[in-house]
Amino acid sequence: MDDPPKTGEYDHEELATPEKFTPEEEASLLGESNDKKSEANALFSSAKYENAITKYEEAASVCPHYLEYELAVLKSNISACHLKLEQWKEAIKAATDSIDGLDRLEKAENNQRQNELGQQTKNPEEEGIEEEIVSSGAQKSAPVAKEETTAEAARKKRREDVLRIRAKALMRRARARSELGGWSNLAGAEEDYKVLSTMTNLSAADRKIVQTQLRIIPPRTKAAQEKEMSEMWGKLKDLGNGILKPFGLSTDNFKMVKDEKSGGYSMNFSQNGPNQ
């Protein structure tokens, strides 16, 4: 058996960003991924959700790793399958993976736009030359304006697509968190629904669901919090009694007293307990 790698031996290799595929390789892999996604969509429509998950995962495995949008779509679809199977934890994870991918995509695209703006910044002399060229042949500006409009339209379409998938992934994660229950999950579902309430691209049906859940979930969250806090204090009390028992004491010998003026608490000790 080979010796285990020394600490840091593979650090550079693991941290290095893998290179992108050539355009031809990327197109081939994306085509294969889309074919598998189409098969998965058909399986989903036939209510064969387990098989659909397997096929979506195959599609994700061949999709180039840096195509965050395409991968986010697949992860969101996987989440939808888990919802149908009432596999709440798996649905949450897949939806979160989708949202995280969209976050990375938006960050990368914002950085790219900033870099493009930086490259377009020119010094005063260059700007003066550009103005002379344009003013002497204004007719040449039309193709440039058309090209900019096309590029901006493509960016707008991408932003709309990202928002659409983000809304689906958030709806699915919020639903799964609500179904799974518990203080943490309900609080997370409430946050997801709050984000969704600010989005303008929701359907009327989804907006109604969001508004309803924002009325229902807060009381559930509070009840779950109180229940879990009570259980936690019960476990701490049992632990404390185990520690104090050898000394002939219990947690009943200690009482927390609130100072109404400061709002703070102090601990009072009673040898015979609070009821003696």
Short mmCIF file of N, CA, C and O in Angstrom, two decimals, residues 76-189:
data_model
loop_
_atom_site.label_atom_id
_atom_site.label_comp_id
_atom_site.label_asym_id
_atom_site.label_seq_id
_atom_site.Cartn_x
_atom_site.Cartn_y
_atom_site.Cartn_z
N SER A 76 -32.17 21.96 -9.31
CA SER A 76 -33.54 22.36 -8.95
C SER A 76 -34.54 21.27 -9.35
O SER A 76 -35.50 20.98 -8.61
N ASN A 77 -34.32 20.66 -10.51
CA ASN A 77 -35.19 19.57 -10.94
C ASN A 77 -35.07 18.36 -10.03
O ASN A 77 -36.07 17.68 -9.75
N ILE A 78 -33.85 18.08 -9.57
CA ILE A 78 -33.65 16.98 -8.62
C ILE A 78 -34.42 17.27 -7.33
O ILE A 78 -35.04 16.38 -6.74
N SER A 79 -34.39 18.50 -6.89
CA SER A 79 -35.14 18.89 -5.69
C SER A 79 -36.63 18.64 -5.88
O SER A 79 -37.32 18.16 -4.97
N ALA A 80 -37.14 18.93 -7.08
CA ALA A 80 -38.56 18.71 -7.36
C ALA A 80 -38.90 17.23 -7.25
O ALA A 80 -39.97 16.85 -6.74
N CYS A 81 -38.00 16.36 -7.72
CA CYS A 81 -38.22 14.92 -7.60
C CYS A 81 -38.28 14.49 -6.15
O CYS A 81 -39.16 13.70 -5.75
N HIS A 82 -37.35 14.98 -5.34
CA HIS A 82 -37.34 14.61 -3.92
C HIS A 82 -38.60 15.11 -3.22
O HIS A 82 -39.11 14.43 -2.30
N LEU A 83 -39.11 16.25 -3.63
CA LEU A 83 -40.36 16.74 -3.05
C LEU A 83 -41.50 15.77 -3.34
O LEU A 83 -42.31 15.48 -2.45
N LYS A 84 -41.56 15.28 -4.57
CA LYS A 84 -42.61 14.34 -4.93
C LYS A 84 -42.52 13.07 -4.09
O LYS A 84 -43.53 12.45 -3.77
N LEU A 85 -41.28 12.69 -3.73
CA LEU A 85 -41.05 11.48 -2.94
C LEU A 85 -41.10 11.76 -1.44
O LEU A 85 -40.89 10.85 -0.63
N GLU A 86 -41.37 13.03 -1.08
CA GLU A 86 -41.41 13.47 0.32
C GLU A 86 -40.09 13.19 1.04
O GLU A 86 -40.05 12.87 2.23
N GLN A 87 -39.00 13.34 0.29
CA GLN A 87 -37.65 13.22 0.86
C GLN A 87 -37.16 14.64 1.14
O GLN A 87 -36.43 15.24 0.35
N TRP A 88 -37.59 15.16 2.28
CA TRP A 88 -37.43 16.58 2.55
C TRP A 88 -35.97 17.02 2.67
O TRP A 88 -35.58 18.06 2.11
N LYS A 89 -35.16 16.25 3.38
CA LYS A 89 -33.75 16.63 3.55
C LYS A 89 -33.03 16.67 2.22
O LYS A 89 -32.24 17.59 1.94
N GLU A 90 -33.27 15.67 1.38
CA GLU A 90 -32.62 15.62 0.07
C GLU A 90 -33.10 16.77 -0.82
O GLU A 90 -32.32 17.35 -1.59
N ALA A 91 -34.38 17.11 -0.69
CA ALA A 91 -34.93 18.23 -1.47
C ALA A 91 -34.27 19.54 -1.06
O ALA A 91 -33.96 20.38 -1.91
N ILE A 92 -34.07 19.72 0.24
CA ILE A 92 -33.42 20.93 0.74
C ILE A 92 -32.00 21.03 0.19
O ILE A 92 -31.57 22.10 -0.29
N LYS A 93 -31.26 19.93 0.24
CA LYS A 93 -29.87 19.94 -0.21
C LYS A 93 -29.77 20.26 -1.70
O LYS A 93 -28.96 21.09 -2.12
N ALA A 94 -30.60 19.61 -2.51
CA ALA A 94 -30.53 19.84 -3.95
C ALA A 94 -30.91 21.29 -4.30
O ALA A 94 -30.27 21.92 -5.14
N ALA A 95 -31.94 21.82 -3.64
CA ALA A 95 -32.35 23.20 -3.90
C ALA A 95 -31.27 24.18 -3.46
O ALA A 95 -31.00 25.17 -4.14
N THR A 96 -30.64 23.88 -2.32
CA THR A 96 -29.55 24.74 -1.84
C THR A 96 -28.37 24.72 -2.80
O THR A 96 -27.76 25.77 -3.08
N ASP A 97 -28.05 23.55 -3.34
CA ASP A 97 -26.98 23.45 -4.34
C ASP A 97 -27.31 24.31 -5.56
O ASP A 97 -26.42 24.96 -6.14
N SER A 98 -28.56 24.29 -5.97
CA SER A 98 -28.99 25.10 -7.11
C SER A 98 -28.82 26.59 -6.83
O SER A 98 -28.26 27.34 -7.64
N ILE A 99 -29.28 27.02 -5.66
CA ILE A 99 -29.19 28.44 -5.29
C ILE A 99 -27.73 28.87 -5.15
O ILE A 99 -27.35 29.97 -5.60
N ASP A 100 -26.91 28.02 -4.55
CA ASP A 100 -25.48 28.35 -4.41
C ASP A 100 -24.82 28.51 -5.77
O ASP A 100 -23.98 29.40 -5.97
N GLY A 101 -25.18 27.66 -6.72
CA GLY A 101 -24.62 27.76 -8.06
C GLY A 101 -25.03 29.07 -8.74
O GLY A 101 -24.20 29.71 -9.41
N LEU A 102 -26.27 29.47 -8.56
CA LEU A 102 -26.73 30.74 -9.14
C LEU A 102 -26.02 31.91 -8.48
O LEU A 102 -25.72 32.92 -9.15
N ASP A 103 -25.75 31.81 -7.19
CA ASP A 103 -24.99 32.87 -6.50
C ASP A 103 -23.59 33.01 -7.11
O ASP A 103 -23.12 34.14 -7.35
N ARG A 104 -22.94 31.88 -7.35
CA ARG A 104 -21.60 31.93 -7.96
C ARG A 104 -21.66 32.51 -9.37
O ARG A 104 -20.79 33.29 -9.77
N LEU A 105 -22.70 32.14 -10.11
CA LEU A 105 -22.85 32.64 -11.48
C LEU A 105 -23.03 34.15 -11.49
O LEU A 105 -22.38 34.86 -12.26
N GLU A 106 -23.92 34.66 -10.64
CA GLU A 106 -24.17 36.10 -10.60
C GLU A 106 -22.93 36.86 -10.17
O GLU A 106 -22.64 37.94 -10.69
N LYS A 107 -22.19 36.30 -9.22
CA LYS A 107 -20.96 36.95 -8.78
C LYS A 107 -19.94 37.02 -9.92
O LYS A 107 -19.32 38.07 -10.15
N ALA A 108 -19.80 35.92 -10.66
CA ALA A 108 -18.85 35.89 -11.77
C ALA A 108 -19.26 36.86 -12.87
O ALA A 108 -18.41 37.57 -13.44
N GLU A 109 -20.57 36.92 -13.17
CA GLU A 109 -21.03 37.82 -14.22
C GLU A 109 -20.91 39.28 -13.81
O GLU A 109 -20.61 40.14 -14.64
N ASN A 110 -21.14 39.55 -12.53
CA ASN A 110 -20.95 40.93 -12.05
C ASN A 110 -19.48 41.35 -12.15
O ASN A 110 -19.17 42.47 -12.55
N ASN A 111 -18.58 40.43 -11.79
CA ASN A 111 -17.14 40.72 -11.92
C ASN A 111 -16.76 40.95 -13.37
O ASN A 111 -15.96 41.84 -13.68
N GLN A 112 -17.34 40.16 -14.26
CA GLN A 112 -17.05 40.32 -15.69
C GLN A 112 -17.52 41.68 -16.20
O GLN A 112 -16.80 42.35 -16.95
N ARG A 113 -18.71 42.09 -15.78
CA ARG A 113 -19.22 43.40 -16.20
C ARG A 113 -18.34 44.53 -15.68
O ARG A 113 -18.08 45.51 -16.38
N GLN A 114 -17.89 44.37 -14.43
CA GLN A 114 -17.01 45.39 -13.87
C GLN A 114 -15.70 45.48 -14.65
O GLN A 114 -15.19 46.57 -14.91
N ASN A 115 -15.17 44.33 -15.03
CA ASN A 115 -13.94 44.32 -15.82
C ASN A 115 -14.15 44.96 -17.18
O ASN A 115 -13.29 45.70 -17.68
N GLU A 116 -15.30 44.69 -17.80
CA GLU A 116 -15.60 45.28 -19.10
C GLU A 116 -15.72 46.79 -19.00
O GLU A 116 -15.24 47.53 -19.86
N LEU A 117 -16.38 47.25 -17.93
CA LEU A 117 -16.50 48.69 -17.73
C LEU A 117 -15.14 49.33 -17.51
O LEU A 117 -14.85 50.43 -18.00
N GLY A 118 -14.27 48.61 -16.77
CA GLY A 118 -12.93 49.13 -16.53
C GLY A 118 -12.13 49.25 -17.81
O GLY A 118 -11.37 50.21 -18.01
N GLN A 119 -12.29 48.28 -18.71
CA GLN A 119 -11.54 48.31 -19.97
C GLN A 119 -12.05 49.40 -20.89
O GLN A 119 -11.31 49.91 -21.73
N GLN A 120 -13.34 49.77 -20.74
CA GLN A 120 -13.91 50.80 -21.60
C GLN A 120 -13.54 52.21 -21.15
O GLN A 120 -13.73 53.17 -21.89
N THR A 121 -13.02 52.31 -19.91
CA THR A 121 -12.64 53.62 -19.40
C THR A 121 -11.39 54.11 -20.13
O THR A 121 -10.39 53.42 -20.19
N LYS A 122 -11.47 55.30 -20.65
CA LYS A 122 -10.35 55.84 -21.44
C LYS A 122 -9.89 57.16 -20.85
O LYS A 122 -10.64 57.87 -20.18
N ASN A 123 -8.65 57.50 -21.16
CA ASN A 123 -8.14 58.79 -20.66
C ASN A 123 -8.69 59.91 -21.53
O ASN A 123 -9.21 59.67 -22.63
N PRO A 124 -8.62 61.16 -21.08
CA PRO A 124 -9.21 62.29 -21.82
C PRO A 124 -8.74 62.40 -23.26
O PRO A 124 -9.53 62.73 -24.14
N GLU A 125 -7.46 62.12 -23.53
CA GLU A 125 -6.96 62.24 -24.90
C GLU A 125 -7.64 61.23 -25.81
O GLU A 125 -8.06 61.55 -26.91
N GLU A 126 -7.77 59.98 -25.33
CA GLU A 126 -8.41 58.95 -26.13
C GLU A 126 -9.87 59.29 -26.38
O GLU A 126 -10.40 59.07 -27.46
N GLU A 127 -10.55 59.87 -25.36
CA GLU A 127 -11.95 60.22 -25.51
C GLU A 127 -12.10 61.31 -26.57
O GLU A 127 -13.04 61.31 -27.36
N GLY A 128 -11.16 62.26 -26.60
CA GLY A 128 -11.22 63.33 -27.58
C GLY A 128 -11.07 62.79 -28.99
O GLY A 128 -11.78 63.19 -29.92
N ILE A 129 -10.15 61.83 -29.20
CA ILE A 129 -9.96 61.23 -30.51
C ILE A 129 -11.21 60.49 -30.93
O ILE A 129 -11.66 60.59 -32.08
N GLU A 130 -11.83 59.74 -29.99
CA GLU A 130 -13.03 58.97 -30.30
C GLU A 130 -14.16 59.90 -30.72
O GLU A 130 -14.89 59.61 -31.66
N GLU A 131 -14.29 61.04 -30.05
CA GLU A 131 -15.34 61.98 -30.40
C GLU A 131 -15.17 62.52 -31.80
O GLU A 131 -16.12 62.68 -32.56
N GLU A 132 -13.91 62.77 -32.21
CA GLU A 132 -13.65 63.28 -33.55
C GLU A 132 -14.03 62.25 -34.61
O GLU A 132 -14.62 62.58 -35.62
N ILE A 133 -13.69 60.99 -34.35
CA ILE A 133 -14.00 59.94 -35.32
C ILE A 133 -15.50 59.79 -35.49
O ILE A 133 -16.01 59.74 -36.60
N VAL A 134 -16.21 59.79 -34.37
CA VAL A 134 -17.66 59.60 -34.43
C VAL A 134 -18.33 60.77 -35.12
O VAL A 134 -19.20 60.61 -35.96
N SER A 135 -17.91 61.98 -34.78
CA SER A 135 -18.56 63.15 -35.34
C SER A 135 -18.29 63.28 -36.83
O SER A 135 -19.11 63.82 -37.56
N SER A 136 -17.17 62.78 -37.32
CA SER A 136 -16.87 62.90 -38.74
C SER A 136 -17.52 61.78 -39.55
O SER A 136 -17.59 61.86 -40.75
N GLY A 137 -17.98 60.75 -38.90
CA GLY A 137 -18.65 59.65 -39.61
C GLY A 137 -19.71 59.06 -38.73
O GLY A 137 -19.59 57.92 -38.28
N ALA A 138 -20.71 59.85 -38.43
CA ALA A 138 -21.73 59.43 -37.47
C ALA A 138 -22.47 58.18 -37.94
O ALA A 138 -23.02 57.44 -37.14
N GLN A 139 -22.48 57.97 -39.27
CA GLN A 139 -23.22 56.81 -39.76
C GLN A 139 -22.62 55.51 -39.28
O GLN A 139 -23.29 54.46 -39.29
N LYS A 140 -21.36 55.51 -38.86
CA LYS A 140 -20.71 54.29 -38.41
C LYS A 140 -21.16 53.85 -37.03
O LYS A 140 -20.85 52.76 -36.59
N SER A 141 -21.86 54.73 -36.35
CA SER A 141 -22.26 54.42 -34.98
C SER A 141 -23.43 53.44 -34.93
O SER A 141 -23.65 52.78 -33.94
N ALA A 142 -24.20 53.34 -36.00
CA ALA A 142 -25.39 52.48 -36.00
C ALA A 142 -25.08 51.01 -35.75
O ALA A 142 -25.68 50.39 -34.88
N PRO A 143 -24.12 50.39 -36.45
CA PRO A 143 -23.81 48.98 -36.16
C PRO A 143 -23.34 48.75 -34.74
O PRO A 143 -23.67 47.74 -34.13
N VAL A 144 -22.56 49.70 -34.18
CA VAL A 144 -22.08 49.57 -32.81
C VAL A 144 -23.24 49.57 -31.84
O VAL A 144 -23.33 48.75 -30.94
N ALA A 145 -24.18 50.49 -32.04
CA ALA A 145 -25.35 50.56 -31.17
C ALA A 145 -26.15 49.28 -31.24
O ALA A 145 -26.65 48.76 -30.24
N LYS A 146 -26.29 48.70 -32.45
CA LYS A 146 -27.03 47.46 -32.61
C LYS A 146 -26.36 46.31 -31.87
O LYS A 146 -27.02 45.51 -31.22
N GLU A 147 -25.02 46.28 -31.97
CA GLU A 147 -24.29 45.23 -31.29
C GLU A 147 -24.44 45.33 -29.78
O GLU A 147 -24.64 44.34 -29.08
N GLU A 148 -24.38 46.55 -29.25
CA GLU A 148 -24.54 46.75 -27.82
C GLU A 148 -25.94 46.36 -27.37
O GLU A 148 -26.12 45.76 -26.31
N THR A 149 -26.94 46.67 -28.18
CA THR A 149 -28.31 46.33 -27.84
C THR A 149 -28.49 44.81 -27.80
O THR A 149 -29.15 44.27 -26.91
N THR A 150 -27.90 44.11 -28.74
CA THR A 150 -27.99 42.66 -28.77
C THR A 150 -27.33 42.04 -27.54
O THR A 150 -27.87 41.12 -26.93
N ALA A 151 -26.16 42.56 -27.19
CA ALA A 151 -25.45 42.05 -26.01
C ALA A 151 -26.25 42.30 -24.75
O ALA A 151 -26.34 41.43 -23.87
N GLU A 152 -26.83 43.48 -24.66
CA GLU A 152 -27.62 43.81 -23.47
C GLU A 152 -28.88 42.95 -23.40
O GLU A 152 -29.30 42.53 -22.32
N ALA A 153 -29.46 42.67 -24.56
CA ALA A 153 -30.65 41.80 -24.58
C ALA A 153 -30.30 40.39 -24.10
O ALA A 153 -31.09 39.75 -23.39
N ALA A 154 -29.13 39.91 -24.50
CA ALA A 154 -28.69 38.59 -24.05
C ALA A 154 -28.48 38.57 -22.54
O ALA A 154 -28.85 37.60 -21.87
N ARG A 155 -27.89 39.64 -22.01
CA ARG A 155 -27.70 39.73 -20.55
C ARG A 155 -29.04 39.77 -19.82
O ARG A 155 -29.22 39.14 -18.79
N LYS A 156 -29.98 40.53 -20.39
CA LYS A 156 -31.30 40.63 -19.77
C LYS A 156 -31.99 39.28 -19.76
O LYS A 156 -32.61 38.88 -18.75
N LYS A 157 -31.89 38.55 -20.87
CA LYS A 157 -32.49 37.21 -20.94
C LYS A 157 -31.85 36.29 -19.90
O LYS A 157 -32.55 35.50 -19.23
N ARG A 158 -30.54 36.35 -19.74
CA ARG A 158 -29.87 35.51 -18.75
C ARG A 158 -30.32 35.86 -17.34
O ARG A 158 -30.57 34.98 -16.52
N ARG A 159 -30.44 37.16 -17.03
CA ARG A 159 -30.90 37.58 -15.71
C ARG A 159 -32.30 37.04 -15.42
O ARG A 159 -32.59 36.59 -14.31
N GLU A 160 -33.17 37.10 -16.42
CA GLU A 160 -34.53 36.59 -16.26
C GLU A 160 -34.52 35.09 -16.01
O GLU A 160 -35.28 34.58 -15.18
N ASP A 161 -33.67 34.37 -16.75
CA ASP A 161 -33.58 32.92 -16.58
C ASP A 161 -33.08 32.57 -15.18
O ASP A 161 -33.59 31.65 -14.53
N VAL A 162 -32.07 33.30 -14.73
CA VAL A 162 -31.51 33.06 -13.39
C VAL A 162 -32.56 33.31 -12.32
O VAL A 162 -32.72 32.52 -11.38
N LEU A 163 -33.31 34.40 -12.45
CA LEU A 163 -34.36 34.72 -11.48
C LEU A 163 -35.45 33.65 -11.48
O LEU A 163 -35.99 33.29 -10.43
N ARG A 164 -35.76 33.13 -12.67
CA ARG A 164 -36.80 32.10 -12.78
C ARG A 164 -36.39 30.83 -12.04
O ARG A 164 -37.17 30.26 -11.27
N ILE A 165 -35.15 30.38 -12.26
CA ILE A 165 -34.68 29.17 -11.59
C ILE A 165 -34.48 29.42 -10.10
O ILE A 165 -34.77 28.55 -9.27
N ARG A 166 -34.03 30.61 -9.74
CA ARG A 166 -33.87 30.94 -8.31
C ARG A 166 -35.22 30.87 -7.61
O ARG A 166 -35.32 30.33 -6.49
N ALA A 167 -36.25 31.41 -8.23
CA ALA A 167 -37.58 31.38 -7.62
C ALA A 167 -38.06 29.94 -7.43
O ALA A 167 -38.61 29.58 -6.39
N LYS A 168 -37.85 29.09 -8.45
CA LYS A 168 -38.26 27.69 -8.33
C LYS A 168 -37.51 26.99 -7.21
O LYS A 168 -38.10 26.25 -6.41
N ALA A 169 -36.18 27.20 -7.16
CA ALA A 169 -35.37 26.53 -6.14
C ALA A 169 -35.76 27.02 -4.74
O ALA A 169 -35.83 26.22 -3.79
N LEU A 170 -36.03 28.30 -4.60
CA LEU A 170 -36.44 28.84 -3.30
C LEU A 170 -37.80 28.29 -2.88
O LEU A 170 -38.01 27.94 -1.71
N MET A 171 -38.73 28.21 -3.82
CA MET A 171 -40.05 27.65 -3.51
C MET A 171 -39.92 26.20 -3.05
O MET A 171 -40.58 25.78 -2.08
N ARG A 172 -39.07 25.45 -3.72
CA ARG A 172 -38.91 24.04 -3.38
C ARG A 172 -38.21 23.87 -2.04
O ARG A 172 -38.59 23.01 -1.23
N ARG A 173 -37.19 24.68 -1.79
CA ARG A 173 -36.49 24.57 -0.51
C ARG A 173 -37.40 25.00 0.64
O ARG A 173 -37.42 24.36 1.70
N ALA A 174 -38.13 26.08 0.43
CA ALA A 174 -39.04 26.56 1.48
C ALA A 174 -40.09 25.51 1.81
O ALA A 174 -40.40 25.25 2.98
N ARG A 175 -40.64 24.88 0.77
CA ARG A 175 -41.66 23.83 0.99
C ARG A 175 -41.05 22.67 1.79
O ARG A 175 -41.65 22.17 2.75
N ALA A 176 -39.85 22.22 1.39
CA ALA A 176 -39.22 21.09 2.07
C ALA A 176 -38.89 21.44 3.52
O ALA A 176 -39.09 20.61 4.42
N ARG A 177 -38.39 22.63 3.75
CA ARG A 177 -38.08 23.05 5.12
C ARG A 177 -39.33 23.09 5.97
O ARG A 177 -39.33 22.68 7.14
N SER A 178 -40.41 23.60 5.41
CA SER A 178 -41.68 23.68 6.14
C SER A 178 -42.20 22.29 6.49
O SER A 178 -42.70 22.04 7.59
N GLU A 179 -42.09 21.36 5.53
CA GLU A 179 -42.57 20.00 5.75
C GLU A 179 -41.71 19.27 6.77
O GLU A 179 -42.22 18.51 7.60
N LEU A 180 -40.40 19.48 6.72
CA LEU A 180 -39.50 18.79 7.65
C LEU A 180 -39.70 19.28 9.08
O LEU A 180 -39.64 18.50 10.03
N GLY A 181 -39.97 20.57 9.22
CA GLY A 181 -40.27 21.13 10.53
C GLY A 181 -39.06 21.29 11.41
O GLY A 181 -37.92 21.06 11.00
N GLY A 182 -39.30 21.70 12.64
CA GLY A 182 -38.22 22.02 13.56
C GLY A 182 -37.90 23.50 13.50
O GLY A 182 -38.13 24.16 12.48
N TRP A 183 -37.36 24.01 14.59
CA TRP A 183 -37.09 25.44 14.71
C TRP A 183 -36.21 25.95 13.57
O TRP A 183 -36.55 26.92 12.88
N SER A 184 -35.08 25.30 13.35
CA SER A 184 -34.14 25.76 12.33
C SER A 184 -34.75 25.73 10.93
O SER A 184 -34.63 26.70 10.17
N ASN A 185 -35.40 24.64 10.58
CA ASN A 185 -35.98 24.52 9.24
C ASN A 185 -37.13 25.50 9.03
O ASN A 185 -37.26 26.09 7.94
N LEU A 186 -37.97 25.68 10.04
CA LEU A 186 -39.08 26.61 9.90
C LEU A 186 -38.58 28.06 9.78
O LEU A 186 -39.12 28.85 9.00
N ALA A 187 -37.54 28.38 10.55
CA ALA A 187 -36.95 29.72 10.45
C ALA A 187 -36.36 29.92 9.05
O ALA A 187 -36.48 30.99 8.45
N GLY A 188 -35.71 28.87 8.51
CA GLY A 188 -35.16 28.95 7.16
C GLY A 188 -36.25 29.09 6.11
O GLY A 188 -36.10 29.85 5.14
N ALA A 189 -37.35 28.35 6.27
CA ALA A 189 -38.47 28.47 5.34
C ALA A 189 -39.04 29.88 5.35
O ALA A 189 -39.37 30.45 4.30
#
